[in-house]
Amino acid sequence: LEAGAARTIAREPGASGKTGKVRYGWVLADHGRPWYGVRTDALTMPSTGWRAFDGEAPAPSVETFASMEAVGLAAADRAIEVCEVAVERGDWHFVRGTCDVALETLEGHAAVRSASSLSASAFERRAAALLERRGASAARTQDFRSALRDAVAALELSPALAAARATAMDAAQVMLAISECEASELLEAIGRGFILDRCAPLRLRPVEQWIDEVVCVAESREAARRR
């Protein structure tokens, strides 16, 4: 299995230095140099028993998945767990970066999702959680437009996310200099599935365009009040 142009994981034959007998093993290599390996005749990649060759010790453990979809979901779950710890220590830049990577991974595996409702639900639940956390971290670092974008996208996928709704309200009030009542009115369309492209839920351009429209409405109302 190729992981990029340079790194490979493959089952390779090798002759024993003592007996000359050919045995097989799994090798993780970079540009042809073996970083880690494990000797086994198994046709499936083992999770333990790896040794370091040219790679730095300790050798990694390996986790296998039944599908590329499962890889994306597992990466999202781990990112969410890591973000919870980072939130406790207030490391908002780390939270944002971690969510960026996890969302890119999810998006990369979106094309291999099965058509089952369970698969779609699992994908959207994780995507919403990551978007909510990234939006909260953006708000904490004063990037209110990004905070609003991510909170809106999270609510489009999971309308019951109270934390995302709070982030959207706060971000709208600060960004547009409006009251809580005005923000609630402007954002009433959120969570109804009309803003986000559900066929490509992690491509947020439609949300950006919707925010532009909200900004125009808010500016028009402010201009009318000043007349």
Short mmCIF file of C-alpha atoms in Angstrom, two decimals:
data_model
loop_
_atom_site.label_atom_id
_atom_site.label_comp_id
_atom_site.label_asym_id
_atom_site.label_seq_id
_atom_site.Cartn_x
_atom_site.Cartn_y
_atom_site.Cartn_z
CA LEU A 1 0.00 0.00 0.00
CA GLU A 2 1.53 3.31 -1.03
CA ALA A 3 1.26 6.21 1.42
CA GLY A 4 2.28 9.04 -0.85
CA ALA A 5 4.98 8.80 -3.51
CA ALA A 6 7.84 7.91 -1.17
CA ARG A 7 6.57 5.62 1.58
CA THR A 8 5.28 2.08 1.20
CA ILE A 9 3.97 -0.74 3.37
CA ALA A 10 4.41 -4.11 1.74
CA ARG A 11 4.84 -7.83 2.40
CA GLU A 12 8.38 -8.68 1.28
CA PRO A 13 10.43 -11.90 0.97
CA GLY A 14 13.82 -12.19 2.64
CA ALA A 15 16.41 -14.96 2.94
CA SER A 16 17.62 -16.08 6.38
CA GLY A 17 21.31 -15.33 6.93
CA LYS A 18 21.77 -18.67 8.70
CA THR A 19 19.73 -21.13 6.67
CA GLY A 20 19.12 -19.32 3.41
CA LYS A 21 15.46 -20.15 3.72
CA VAL A 22 13.12 -17.54 2.29
CA ARG A 23 10.77 -16.05 4.83
CA TYR A 24 8.29 -13.26 4.56
CA GLY A 25 7.66 -10.14 6.55
CA TRP A 26 5.98 -6.75 6.45
CA VAL A 27 8.15 -3.68 5.84
CA LEU A 28 7.44 0.03 6.19
CA ALA A 29 9.93 1.79 3.90
CA ASP A 30 10.77 5.35 2.93
CA HIS A 31 12.38 5.87 -0.51
CA GLY A 32 13.23 2.17 -0.48
CA ARG A 33 14.92 2.28 2.96
CA PRO A 34 13.30 -0.04 5.51
CA TRP A 35 12.24 1.94 8.55
CA TYR A 36 10.37 -0.76 10.43
CA GLY A 37 9.58 -4.40 9.85
CA VAL A 38 8.10 -7.54 11.34
CA ARG A 39 8.84 -11.12 10.28
CA THR A 40 5.71 -13.18 9.76
CA ASP A 41 4.17 -15.48 7.19
CA ALA A 42 0.76 -13.94 7.84
CA LEU A 43 -0.99 -12.44 4.83
CA THR A 44 -2.50 -9.72 7.00
CA MET A 45 -0.41 -7.00 8.59
CA PRO A 46 0.23 -7.69 12.30
CA SER A 47 -0.39 -4.99 14.90
CA THR A 48 2.56 -5.86 17.17
CA GLY A 49 6.09 -7.28 16.93
CA TRP A 50 7.53 -4.51 14.74
CA ARG A 51 11.28 -3.77 14.93
CA ALA A 52 13.11 -0.57 14.08
CA PHE A 53 15.62 -0.74 11.20
CA ASP A 54 16.50 2.68 9.77
CA GLY A 55 13.60 4.33 11.58
CA GLU A 56 13.81 5.83 15.05
CA ALA A 57 13.04 3.60 18.01
CA PRO A 58 10.66 2.64 19.41
CA ALA A 59 8.96 0.85 16.55
CA PRO A 60 5.32 1.80 16.14
CA SER A 61 2.33 -0.38 16.74
CA VAL A 62 0.07 -0.81 13.76
CA GLU A 63 -3.69 -0.66 13.65
CA THR A 64 -5.58 -2.13 10.73
CA PHE A 65 -9.00 -1.12 9.42
CA ALA A 66 -11.57 -2.85 7.28
CA SER A 67 -12.01 0.12 4.95
CA MET A 68 -10.69 3.58 4.13
CA GLU A 69 -13.93 4.96 5.55
CA ALA A 70 -13.04 3.41 8.91
CA VAL A 71 -9.63 5.12 8.76
CA GLY A 72 -11.24 8.54 8.44
CA LEU A 73 -13.72 7.90 11.24
CA ALA A 74 -11.02 6.63 13.60
CA ALA A 75 -8.83 9.65 12.87
CA ALA A 76 -11.76 11.93 13.66
CA ASP A 77 -12.47 10.14 16.95
CA ARG A 78 -8.87 10.51 18.06
CA ALA A 79 -8.76 14.16 17.07
CA ILE A 80 -11.90 14.84 19.11
CA GLU A 81 -10.35 13.16 22.16
CA VAL A 82 -7.11 15.12 21.76
CA CYS A 83 -9.03 18.37 21.34
CA GLU A 84 -10.91 17.83 24.59
CA VAL A 85 -7.60 17.72 26.46
CA ALA A 86 -6.30 20.79 24.60
CA VAL A 87 -9.49 22.73 25.39
CA GLU A 88 -8.96 22.10 29.10
CA ARG A 89 -5.55 23.75 28.92
CA GLY A 90 -6.77 26.54 26.62
CA ASP A 91 -4.51 25.64 23.70
CA TRP A 92 -6.83 26.99 21.02
CA HIS A 93 -4.27 27.10 18.20
CA PHE A 94 -3.56 23.40 18.76
CA VAL A 95 -7.28 22.61 18.73
CA ARG A 96 -7.73 24.45 15.46
CA GLY A 97 -4.78 22.76 13.81
CA THR A 98 -5.85 19.31 14.99
CA CYS A 99 -9.37 19.84 13.65
CA ASP A 100 -7.95 21.07 10.33
CA VAL A 101 -6.03 17.84 9.84
CA ALA A 102 -8.89 15.60 10.95
CA LEU A 103 -11.41 17.36 8.70
CA GLU A 104 -9.05 17.06 5.74
CA THR A 105 -8.77 13.33 6.46
CA LEU A 106 -12.54 12.98 6.67
CA GLU A 107 -13.01 14.90 3.44
CA GLY A 108 -10.42 12.74 1.72
CA HIS A 109 -12.34 9.59 2.64
CA ALA A 110 -15.80 11.06 2.01
CA ALA A 111 -15.89 9.62 -1.50
CA VAL A 112 -15.66 6.07 -0.17
CA ARG A 113 -18.57 6.37 2.25
CA SER A 114 -21.20 3.74 1.67
CA ALA A 115 -24.71 4.80 0.85
CA SER A 116 -26.13 3.48 4.14
CA SER A 117 -27.78 5.95 6.48
CA LEU A 118 -25.67 4.62 9.34
CA SER A 119 -22.47 5.44 7.45
CA ALA A 120 -23.69 8.92 6.59
CA SER A 121 -24.77 9.50 10.18
CA ALA A 122 -21.40 8.42 11.56
CA PHE A 123 -19.58 10.68 9.12
CA GLU A 124 -21.76 13.73 9.77
CA ARG A 125 -21.70 13.31 13.54
CA ARG A 126 -17.91 13.39 13.61
CA ALA A 127 -17.69 16.20 11.07
CA ALA A 128 -20.10 18.30 13.12
CA ALA A 129 -18.13 17.70 16.32
CA LEU A 130 -14.86 18.74 14.66
CA LEU A 131 -16.42 21.82 13.05
CA GLU A 132 -17.93 22.85 16.40
CA ARG A 133 -14.57 22.60 18.15
CA ARG A 134 -12.73 24.39 15.36
CA GLY A 135 -15.33 27.16 15.41
CA ALA A 136 -15.00 27.57 19.17
CA SER A 137 -11.22 27.79 18.88
CA ALA A 138 -11.53 30.40 16.11
CA ALA A 139 -13.78 32.50 18.33
CA ARG A 140 -11.27 32.28 21.17
CA THR A 141 -8.58 33.61 18.85
CA GLN A 142 -10.80 36.47 17.63
CA ASP A 143 -11.38 35.03 14.16
CA PHE A 144 -15.13 35.53 14.31
CA ARG A 145 -15.92 34.98 10.63
CA SER A 146 -14.30 31.55 10.69
CA ALA A 147 -16.04 30.85 13.98
CA LEU A 148 -19.41 31.69 12.45
CA ARG A 149 -18.69 29.64 9.31
CA ASP A 150 -17.73 26.50 11.23
CA ALA A 151 -20.57 26.83 13.74
CA VAL A 152 -23.12 27.21 10.95
CA ALA A 153 -21.72 24.17 9.12
CA ALA A 154 -21.81 22.13 12.35
CA LEU A 155 -25.44 23.07 12.95
CA GLU A 156 -26.40 22.20 9.40
CA LEU A 157 -25.09 18.69 10.08
CA SER A 158 -26.29 18.45 13.68
CA PRO A 159 -28.94 21.05 14.59
CA ALA A 160 -28.99 20.05 18.28
CA LEU A 161 -25.38 21.13 18.94
CA ALA A 162 -25.96 23.77 21.62
CA ALA A 163 -22.27 24.74 21.80
CA ALA A 164 -22.18 25.45 18.07
CA ARG A 165 -25.32 27.58 18.29
CA ALA A 166 -23.80 29.59 21.12
CA THR A 167 -20.62 30.13 19.08
CA ALA A 168 -22.66 31.24 16.06
CA MET A 169 -24.67 33.72 18.12
CA ASP A 170 -21.62 35.20 19.84
CA ALA A 171 -19.61 35.42 16.61
CA ALA A 172 -22.47 37.10 14.74
CA GLN A 173 -22.99 39.67 17.47
CA VAL A 174 -19.32 40.63 17.58
CA MET A 175 -18.68 40.51 13.82
CA LEU A 176 -21.80 42.44 12.86
CA ALA A 177 -22.08 44.63 15.98
CA ILE A 178 -25.71 43.62 16.51
CA SER A 179 -27.84 42.62 19.47
CA GLU A 180 -28.65 39.10 20.56
CA CYS A 181 -32.19 39.52 19.27
CA GLU A 182 -30.97 40.70 15.86
CA ALA A 183 -28.45 37.86 15.67
CA SER A 184 -31.16 35.32 16.48
CA GLU A 185 -33.34 36.70 13.68
CA LEU A 186 -30.54 36.74 11.11
CA LEU A 187 -29.44 33.22 11.98
CA GLU A 188 -32.86 31.60 12.16
CA ALA A 189 -32.24 29.65 8.93
CA ILE A 190 -29.36 27.70 10.50
CA GLY A 191 -29.86 23.99 11.02
CA ARG A 192 -32.58 23.47 8.43
CA GLY A 193 -30.29 21.96 5.80
CA PHE A 194 -30.64 24.79 3.29
CA ILE A 195 -27.17 26.34 3.65
CA LEU A 196 -24.69 23.50 3.42
CA ASP A 197 -24.24 21.30 0.36
CA ARG A 198 -24.99 17.89 1.86
CA CYS A 199 -23.38 16.15 -1.10
CA ALA A 200 -20.08 17.81 -0.14
CA PRO A 201 -20.57 18.82 3.51
CA LEU A 202 -16.96 19.75 4.19
CA ARG A 203 -16.68 22.17 1.29
CA LEU A 204 -17.71 25.31 3.08
CA ARG A 205 -17.96 27.77 0.19
CA PRO A 206 -21.79 27.74 0.33
CA VAL A 207 -21.60 28.70 4.00
CA GLU A 208 -19.19 31.53 3.18
CA GLN A 209 -21.63 32.80 0.55
CA TRP A 210 -24.50 32.64 3.02
CA ILE A 211 -22.46 34.65 5.54
CA ASP A 212 -21.82 37.28 2.86
CA GLU A 213 -25.59 37.55 2.40
CA VAL A 214 -26.14 37.89 6.16
CA VAL A 215 -23.52 40.64 6.31
CA CYS A 216 -25.27 42.50 3.49
CA VAL A 217 -28.61 42.27 5.28
CA ALA A 218 -27.10 43.50 8.54
CA GLU A 219 -25.37 46.41 6.79
CA SER A 220 -28.57 47.36 4.95
CA ARG A 221 -30.52 47.40 8.20
CA GLU A 222 -27.89 49.56 9.86
CA ALA A 223 -27.89 51.98 6.94
CA ALA A 224 -31.70 52.23 7.10
CA ARG A 225 -31.57 53.03 10.80
CA ARG A 226 -29.15 55.89 10.18
CA ARG A 227 -31.40 57.64 7.67
#
